[in-house]
Amino acid sequence: MSLTFLLRRGGLMVYTLAVVSLVVFGITQVLPADAAVMMLGENATPEALAAVRERLGLDQPVIVQYGRWLAGVLRGDFGFSLRTGQKVAPVMLEALGRSLLLAALSIGLMLLIAVPLGIVAAVRRGRLADLVVSLMSYVGVSLPEFVTATLAVLLLADWLQLLPATGYVPPTEDPVRGLKHLVLPVLTVSVILVAHVSRMVRSELVDVLHADYIRAARLKGLDARTVLFKHALRNALLPAITIVALDVGYLLGGIIVVEEIFALPGVGRQLIVAIQNRDLPAIQAGALIMAATYSAVNFLADIAYAALDKRIQYE
Amino acid sequence: MSELLGRLLRSPQGAIGCAIVALAGLTVAFGPLLAPYSPEGLYPLARYQAPSAEHWLGTDQYGRDILSRLMVGARATIAMAFTATAIGTLAGAVIGTTSAYLGGRADEAIMRTVDALLSVPSLLFALLIVNLLGKSAFNALIAVGIAFTPGMARITRSVALAVRKQDYVNAAIARGESSLYIVLREMMPNVIAPIVVEMTIRVSFAVMLFATLSFLGLGAQPPAPEWGLMVAEGRKFMHLSAGMIVWPSLAIAAVAIGFNLLGDGLRDALNPRT
Amino acid sequence: MTPVLEIRGYTLDYALPKGAFRALDDVSLAIARGEVLGLVGESGSGKTSLAWAVMRHLPMNAREAGGAIRLAGDDLRGRSEAEMESIRGRRVGMVFQDPSTSLNPTLTLGEQLAEVLVRHRGLTRRQAWEEGTSMLGHVGLKLPAEMMRRYPHEASGGEKQRVVIATAFACQPELILFDEPTTALDVITARQILDLFARLQQETAVASLYISHDLAVVGGVACRVAVIHRGRIVEEGEVRRVFAAPRDDYTRRLIAAVPRPDRRLASPAPADEAAPPVVEAQAITVEYGRPSLLADLLGRRRRFVAARDLDLAVRPGEILGVVGESGSGKSTLAKALTGLNRFAGEIRFAGRRLTGARDMDRLYRRDVQIVFQHPDSSLNPRQRVAEILSRPLKLYGAAAAREIPGRVAELLEQVRLPADFARRYPHQLSGGEKQRVAIARAFASHPKLVICDEVTSSLDVSVQAAVIELLLDLQRRYGTAYLFITHDLNLIRQIAHRIAVMHRGELVELSTVDEIAHGPKHAYTRALIDAVPAPVG
């Protein structure tokens, strides 16, 4: 991996964030005919409207508004929430911590389940195990998070009373209760991911198992196990790194829904609350943080892929 | 065409997918005509009923017939999802083809921007657009359409580039054909097939996204019989009647599975090598 | 003495949706210690299935219908999978066609060699690594210790194939199967691999089954040869006897189809050497790789010159051959002449100077046509043959609308295809038939020059011979000039009037075919000619 590749990939991430900031700012603050009216509603008093305009700098030219906002963002300052009057950044940062915990647990659980499932399906291609995994993944990718969550609550919380239906307890305060509250959200988010990633692992591995070098390894007298684990798996799982990173996009969307349903105070819930209250600074912060997380994960995944895959020589 | 259908029905995925999507299509077309009850008729005496001969899937908190609501709501969910996907596909196809055709730096600039837009999760994108346009089913449709555009642009471009490299396109260039002829007659027929496959699979995603928006209260508004909204409303009455959330959930999942299966079946059927 | 490999009455079917397909039919052959048996056949003849059958590594849908496969007397068909695992790589080695796909891209070459030694000879990893290093030295690799640490993409095709060969010989097996080991390599590299094979064969006295479609190569390496056709061995015998006096009909056709430079096929060169050229290339240079802002900033410009200062004139009615190894720039030249590549320099045509694709007007396009290597890719899969062939007729206004169906039928007849092929789609045709359609399309406009870019290299020998014959026939009828690009020196010496030799983007020699035969001017041409296996018999 060369310096040029790192620079190029880094530049790409900066460009991505610049575009995203423009889009987010544009959709929230510039495109609305009058953002102040949009926020406060038609019946707001002129004084209240003027106050909001001034607070958000809506009386300034668009480019100035954007410049100020961006300068603030780069300093880690997203302004004040219109709903609570507090600074947005610390609130969002705290929420991000909870969301990242949820995301990390979900990805961990997903890898634990999806990779073995994919491997079994690929190795037993066309047999019963493959069919079962394939059916499960069709069902899995077809269940929106809110459906999974609702059904899970119905079954595990309402009927069986095994787990709490909603709420959040910081695991640092009370690990047992904290984790109990995380079980349903993590399960819900993982379902789609497991379905999708196990399918990808299966199809990558099926391709690799058909490669000439796998046949060559078998014909050198290596046993099926060695061929699978030493020769095939590495080549099949490498592309899976980037696929998992792309799935973080789904994951973030899922997190928004799941946090809302389980009243888990993460970035997603903050975002929904902000949208329901038309709290522009908070919407902007939430959206930007999510997109930045996604690009950072993909940046890291690409770097990891380039470092691990000896074939690829990026310019 | 009939040959394609034959190949499609021969694979289990294709056959099941076709059946589910055909059923969904019929419901979209004739659901309101066939529904036994009015979806919004209130029957205070018949609330929270379990499935029975009169109400096959039971009733909800206002005594409305769930089956009728599902049949009428198919339009709100499936037809909307399909339209949104079509909008996203069309817009994406135009951008993707243009980018592939322009090539060079223009292509690079367009694709980097599309990549950047892809870093905003579809649901978040849709939420932001609904926030801009206001909560309504129509705005949710536009939002989902726009949210799908970057992804479809990327796919169209990669398909178009793969086709562009084929020697039959080179042969047409070497023959001195016009750009219009090359794009329309040589490239398009080969680009469309994979795009249709992708679009079919995305309809299932759109159904889910659409229902999610309504579930969050940002798409269809009560008392519309939209399936996601029905689940959201039913959640409050979970203890009284599980059917209110189970049936619309199953309907969403079944339609999503149907389009997924149909997409995979089409992919195999359209591949001339198999 | 028991032969090392003995196959008796072996029959193999593949279960397909349409029913059973017989891949091998009552095959019998034997190879003794120190002997090389060449197995020759075209694609689909069953030769590779036979290799898999010996290795006991058959696809899931394979059904063995009888026969025996014996390795030094014991029947391999009775062996369990676990027993076979200890036989493969130890008692039977295998060398594959394409070293770039038969080596695992994420493991070092050393690891892939050493693991066999660990598996079968019970060495420790350290011992295996040392042993492997000395083996790589033995197969002629210059820096064996370094080569052990390299990944496949860091080695050339020839180097990789040497590693594969070292792996096959690693455990001193009794039998080695060679499955087209030089097909994916360039001519000169292939020669070196063949020399290595001959040396190792001598040293170890291993029994070898050498599978190839190339009769000339087999003639050079094998003691005996077996010809396989549609799953049956149609003829077997001493190499010299089979080539000199083939008894089977198919063998005869196959041998007749092999290009041999001493048997000229083309009519004599057009007499008028002073006639103005059809097309003349002057100082054509093509560079690949686009400038990148970042690369400029870092002071690294990655421009690759694919063709440098090419001067070439094609005379009316002549066949001008262009030969070179892969990456020599010969296809780049074809693309420049048809406006598919940007180029510097100019093309002279009908008294005009063309400096780019923009200058190529309808007249030029009509007179200069191209046929590509892969007919699968050059015919649009969603168009019927009729549509494919009628397009140039409409484009150049060669026929009125109502005459077109008739003209399409004529074109098909011209390339010896039945008229009802007009209704077919390309995937309903065989490779040779598709290439004929592509040729018919090129001839629809009665061009003055047809550029043939490796048009026969994806075809089987006998199909190639028929296509060549067709091309020569068309050339005689219409006086069309060809720019015939190929890597096959024997073929081009058979049909070309003049030959241009390309090497690393440069034109190193341009001579008449006689001059090439009697003493090429350039050392590279000499090396090329020496490397090409001469047809036996």
Coordinates of N, CA and C in Angstrom, one line a residue, chain B residues 58-185:
Chain B
G58 N -59.6 -11.0 12.0 CA -60.0 -10.2 13.2 C -60.2 -8.7 12.9
T59 N -60.4 -8.0 14.0 CA -60.6 -6.6 13.9 C -59.7 -5.8 14.8
D60 N -59.6 -4.5 14.6 CA -58.7 -3.6 15.4 C -59.4 -2.8 16.4
Q61 N -58.7 -1.8 17.0 CA -59.2 -1.1 18.1 C -60.5 -0.3 17.9
Y62 N -60.8 -0.1 16.6 CA -62.1 0.6 16.2 C -63.1 -0.4 15.7
G63 N -62.7 -1.7 15.7 CA -63.6 -2.7 15.1 C -63.5 -2.7 13.6
R64 N -62.5 -2.2 13.0 CA -62.3 -2.2 11.6 C -61.8 -3.6 11.2
D65 N -62.2 -4.1 10.1 CA -61.8 -5.4 9.6 C -60.3 -5.4 9.1
I66 N -59.4 -6.2 9.7 CA -58.0 -6.1 9.4 C -57.8 -6.5 7.9
L67 N -58.4 -7.6 7.5 CA -58.2 -8.1 6.1 C -58.6 -7.0 5.1
S68 N -59.7 -6.3 5.4 CA -60.1 -5.3 4.4 C -59.1 -4.2 4.4
R69 N -58.6 -3.8 5.6 CA -57.6 -2.8 5.6 C -56.3 -3.2 4.9
L70 N -55.9 -4.4 5.1 CA -54.7 -4.9 4.3 C -54.9 -4.8 2.8
M71 N -56.1 -5.3 2.4 CA -56.4 -5.3 1.0 C -56.4 -3.9 0.4
V72 N -57.0 -3.0 1.1 CA -57.1 -1.6 0.6 C -55.7 -1.0 0.7
G73 N -55.0 -1.3 1.8 CA -53.7 -0.7 2.1 C -52.6 -1.1 1.1
A74 N -52.8 -2.2 0.4 CA -51.8 -2.7 -0.5 C -51.4 -1.6 -1.5
R75 N -52.4 -0.8 -1.9 CA -52.0 0.3 -2.8 C -51.1 1.3 -2.2
A76 N -51.4 1.7 -0.9 CA -50.6 2.6 -0.2 C -49.2 2.1 0.0
T77 N -49.0 0.8 0.2 CA -47.7 0.3 0.5 C -47.0 -0.1 -0.8
I78 N -47.6 -1.1 -1.6 CA -46.9 -1.7 -2.7 C -46.8 -0.7 -3.9
A79 N -47.9 -0.2 -4.2 CA -47.9 0.7 -5.4 C -47.0 1.9 -5.2
M80 N -47.0 2.4 -4.0 CA -46.1 3.6 -3.7 C -44.7 3.1 -3.7
A81 N -44.4 2.0 -3.1 CA -43.0 1.5 -3.1 C -42.5 1.3 -4.6
F82 N -43.4 0.7 -5.4 CA -43.0 0.4 -6.8 C -42.7 1.7 -7.5
T83 N -43.6 2.7 -7.3 CA -43.4 4.0 -8.0 C -42.2 4.6 -7.5
A84 N -41.9 4.6 -6.2 CA -40.7 5.3 -5.7 C -39.5 4.6 -6.3
T85 N -39.5 3.3 -6.4 CA -38.3 2.6 -6.9 C -38.2 2.9 -8.4
A86 N -39.3 3.0 -9.1 CA -39.2 3.3 -10.5 C -38.6 4.7 -10.7
I87 N -39.0 5.7 -9.9 CA -38.5 7.0 -10.0 C -36.9 7.0 -9.7
G88 N -36.6 6.3 -8.6 CA -35.1 6.2 -8.3 C -34.3 5.5 -9.4
T89 N -34.9 4.5 -10.0 CA -34.2 3.7 -11.0 C -34.0 4.6 -12.2
L90 N -35.1 5.3 -12.6 CA -35.0 6.1 -13.8 C -34.0 7.2 -13.6
A91 N -34.1 7.9 -12.5 CA -33.1 9.0 -12.3 C -31.7 8.5 -12.2
G92 N -31.5 7.3 -11.5 CA -30.2 6.7 -11.4 C -29.7 6.3 -12.7
A93 N -30.6 5.7 -13.5 CA -30.1 5.2 -14.9 C -29.6 6.4 -15.7
V94 N -30.4 7.5 -15.7 CA -29.9 8.6 -16.5 C -28.5 9.1 -16.0
I95 N -28.4 9.3 -14.7 CA -27.1 9.8 -14.2 C -26.0 8.8 -14.5
G96 N -26.3 7.5 -14.2 CA -25.3 6.4 -14.4 C -24.8 6.3 -15.8
T97 N -25.8 6.3 -16.7 CA -25.5 6.2 -18.2 C -24.7 7.4 -18.6
T98 N -25.1 8.6 -18.2 CA -24.4 9.8 -18.6 C -23.0 9.7 -18.2
S99 N -22.8 9.4 -16.9 CA -21.5 9.3 -16.3 C -20.6 8.3 -17.1
A100 N -21.1 7.1 -17.4 CA -20.4 6.1 -18.1 C -20.0 6.6 -19.5
Y101 N -21.0 7.3 -20.1 CA -20.8 7.8 -21.5 C -19.8 8.9 -21.5
L102 N -19.9 9.9 -20.6 CA -18.9 11.0 -20.6 C -17.5 10.5 -20.3
G103 N -17.4 9.6 -19.4 CA -16.1 9.1 -19.0 C -15.1 10.1 -18.5
G104 N -13.9 9.7 -18.3 CA -12.8 10.6 -17.9 C -13.1 11.4 -16.6
R105 N -12.8 12.6 -16.6 CA -12.9 13.4 -15.3 C -14.3 13.6 -14.9
A106 N -15.2 13.9 -15.9 CA -16.6 14.1 -15.6 C -17.2 12.9 -14.9
D107 N -16.8 11.7 -15.4 CA -17.3 10.4 -14.8 C -16.8 10.3 -13.4
E108 N -15.5 10.6 -13.2 CA -14.9 10.5 -11.9 C -15.6 11.5 -10.9
A109 N -15.8 12.7 -11.4 CA -16.5 13.7 -10.5 C -17.9 13.2 -10.1
I110 N -18.7 12.8 -11.1 CA -20.0 12.3 -10.8 C -20.0 11.2 -9.9
M111 N -19.1 10.2 -10.1 CA -19.2 9.0 -9.3 C -18.7 9.2 -7.9
R112 N -17.7 10.1 -7.7 CA -17.2 10.4 -6.4 C -18.4 11.1 -5.6
T113 N -19.1 11.9 -6.3 CA -20.2 12.6 -5.6 C -21.3 11.6 -5.2
V114 N -21.6 10.7 -6.2 CA -22.6 9.6 -5.9 C -22.1 8.8 -4.7
D115 N -20.8 8.4 -4.7 CA -20.3 7.7 -3.5 C -20.5 8.5 -2.2
A116 N -20.3 9.8 -2.3 CA -20.4 10.6 -1.1 C -21.9 10.5 -0.7
L117 N -22.8 10.6 -1.6 CA -24.2 10.6 -1.2 C -24.6 9.2 -0.7
L118 N -23.9 8.2 -1.1 CA -24.2 6.8 -0.6 C -23.9 6.7 0.8
S119 N -23.0 7.6 1.3 CA -22.6 7.5 2.7 C -23.7 8.0 3.7
V120 N -24.8 8.6 3.1 CA -26.0 8.9 3.9 C -26.9 7.7 3.8
P121 N -27.2 7.0 4.9 CA -28.1 5.8 4.8 C -29.4 6.2 4.2
S122 N -30.0 5.3 3.4 CA -31.2 5.6 2.7 C -32.3 6.1 3.7
L123 N -32.4 5.5 4.8 CA -33.5 5.9 5.7 C -33.3 7.3 6.2
L124 N -32.0 7.6 6.5 CA -31.7 9.0 7.0 C -32.0 10.0 5.9
F125 N -31.6 9.6 4.7 CA -31.8 10.5 3.5 C -33.3 10.8 3.4
A126 N -34.1 9.7 3.5 CA -35.6 9.8 3.3 C -36.1 10.7 4.5
L127 N -35.6 10.5 5.7 CA -36.1 11.3 6.8 C -35.8 12.7 6.6
L128 N -34.6 13.1 6.1 CA -34.2 14.5 5.9 C -35.2 15.1 4.9
I129 N -35.5 14.3 3.8 CA -36.3 14.9 2.8 C -37.8 15.0 3.2
V130 N -38.2 14.1 4.0 CA -39.6 14.2 4.6 C -39.6 15.4 5.5
N131 N -38.5 15.6 6.2 CA -38.4 16.8 7.1 C -38.6 18.1 6.3
L132 N -37.9 18.1 5.1 CA -38.0 19.2 4.2 C -39.4 19.4 3.7
L133 N -39.9 18.3 3.2 CA -41.2 18.5 2.4 C -42.4 18.4 3.3
G134 N -42.3 17.8 4.4 CA -43.5 17.7 5.3 C -43.9 16.2 5.3
K135 N -44.7 15.8 6.3 CA -45.1 14.4 6.5 C -46.3 14.2 5.6
S136 N -46.1 13.3 4.6 CA -47.3 12.8 3.8 C -46.8 11.6 3.0
A137 N -47.8 10.9 2.6 CA -47.4 9.7 1.8 C -46.7 10.1 0.5
F138 N -47.2 11.1 -0.1 CA -46.6 11.5 -1.4 C -45.2 12.0 -1.2
N139 N -44.9 12.7 -0.1 CA -43.6 13.2 0.1 C -42.7 12.0 0.5
A140 N -43.2 11.0 1.1 CA -42.4 9.9 1.4 C -42.0 9.2 0.2
L141 N -42.9 9.1 -0.8 CA -42.6 8.5 -2.1 C -41.5 9.2 -2.8
I142 N -41.5 10.6 -2.8 CA -40.4 11.3 -3.4 C -39.1 11.1 -2.7
A143 N -39.3 11.0 -1.3 CA -38.1 10.8 -0.5 C -37.4 9.5 -0.8
V144 N -38.2 8.4 -0.9 CA -37.6 7.1 -1.2 C -37.0 7.1 -2.6
G145 N -37.7 7.7 -3.5 CA -37.2 7.8 -4.9 C -35.8 8.5 -4.9
I146 N -35.7 9.6 -4.2 CA -34.4 10.3 -4.2 C -33.4 9.5 -3.5
A147 N -33.8 8.9 -2.4 CA -32.8 8.1 -1.6 C -32.2 7.0 -2.4
F148 N -33.0 6.4 -3.3 CA -32.5 5.3 -4.1 C -31.7 5.7 -5.3
T149 N -31.8 7.0 -5.7 CA -31.1 7.4 -6.9 C -29.6 7.2 -6.9
P150 N -28.8 7.6 -5.9 CA -27.4 7.3 -6.0 C -27.0 5.9 -6.2
G151 N -27.7 5.0 -5.4 CA -27.3 3.6 -5.5 C -27.6 3.0 -6.9
M152 N -28.7 3.4 -7.5 CA -29.1 3.0 -8.9 C -28.1 3.6 -9.9
A153 N -27.7 4.8 -9.6 CA -26.7 5.4 -10.6 C -25.4 4.6 -10.6
R154 N -25.0 4.2 -9.4 CA -23.7 3.5 -9.3 C -23.8 2.1 -10.1
I155 N -25.0 1.4 -9.9 CA -25.1 0.1 -10.5 C -25.3 0.3 -12.0
T156 N -26.1 1.3 -12.4 CA -26.2 1.5 -13.9 C -24.9 1.8 -14.5
R157 N -24.1 2.6 -13.9 CA -22.8 2.9 -14.5 C -21.9 1.7 -14.6
S158 N -21.9 0.9 -13.6 CA -21.0 -0.2 -13.7 C -21.5 -1.2 -14.7
V159 N -22.8 -1.4 -14.8 CA -23.3 -2.3 -15.9 C -23.0 -1.6 -17.3
A160 N -23.2 -0.3 -17.4 CA -23.0 0.3 -18.7 C -21.5 0.2 -19.1
L161 N -20.6 0.4 -18.1 CA -19.2 0.3 -18.4 C -18.8 -1.1 -18.9
A162 N -19.4 -2.1 -18.2 CA -19.1 -3.5 -18.6 C -19.5 -3.7 -20.0
V163 N -20.7 -3.2 -20.4 CA -21.2 -3.4 -21.7 C -20.3 -2.5 -22.7
R164 N -19.9 -1.4 -22.2 CA -19.2 -0.5 -23.1 C -17.8 -1.1 -23.6
K165 N -17.3 -2.0 -22.7 CA -16.0 -2.7 -23.0 C -16.2 -3.8 -24.0
Q166 N -17.4 -4.2 -24.2 CA -17.6 -5.4 -25.1 C -17.2 -5.0 -26.6
D167 N -16.8 -6.1 -27.3 CA -16.3 -5.8 -28.6 C -17.4 -5.4 -29.6
Y168 N -18.7 -5.8 -29.3 CA -19.7 -5.4 -30.2 C -19.9 -3.9 -30.2
V169 N -19.6 -3.3 -29.0 CA -19.7 -1.8 -29.0 C -18.5 -1.3 -29.8
N170 N -17.3 -1.9 -29.6 CA -16.1 -1.4 -30.3 C -16.4 -1.6 -31.8
A171 N -17.0 -2.7 -32.2 CA -17.3 -3.0 -33.6 C -18.2 -1.9 -34.1
A172 N -19.2 -1.5 -33.3 CA -20.1 -0.4 -33.8 C -19.4 0.9 -34.0
I173 N -18.4 1.2 -33.0 CA -17.7 2.4 -33.2 C -16.8 2.4 -34.4
A174 N -16.1 1.2 -34.6 CA -15.2 1.1 -35.8 C -16.0 1.1 -37.1
R175 N -17.3 0.8 -37.0 CA -18.1 0.8 -38.2 C -18.6 2.3 -38.5
G176 N -18.4 3.2 -37.5 CA -18.8 4.5 -37.7 C -20.2 4.9 -37.3
E177 N -20.8 4.1 -36.4 CA -22.1 4.3 -36.0 C -22.2 5.6 -35.1
S178 N -23.4 6.2 -35.1 CA -23.5 7.4 -34.3 C -23.6 7.0 -32.8
S179 N -23.3 8.0 -32.0 CA -23.4 7.7 -30.5 C -24.8 7.3 -30.1
L180 N -25.8 8.0 -30.7 CA -27.2 7.7 -30.4 C -27.5 6.2 -30.7
Y181 N -27.1 5.8 -31.9 CA -27.4 4.4 -32.3 C -26.7 3.4 -31.3
I182 N -25.4 3.7 -31.0 CA -24.7 2.8 -30.1 C -25.3 2.7 -28.7
V183 N -25.7 3.9 -28.2 CA -26.3 3.8 -26.8 C -27.7 3.1 -26.9
L184 N -28.5 3.5 -27.9 CA -29.9 3.0 -27.9 C -30.0 1.5 -28.3
R185 N -29.3 1.2 -29.4 CA -29.5 -0.1 -30.0 C -28.5 -1.2 -29.6

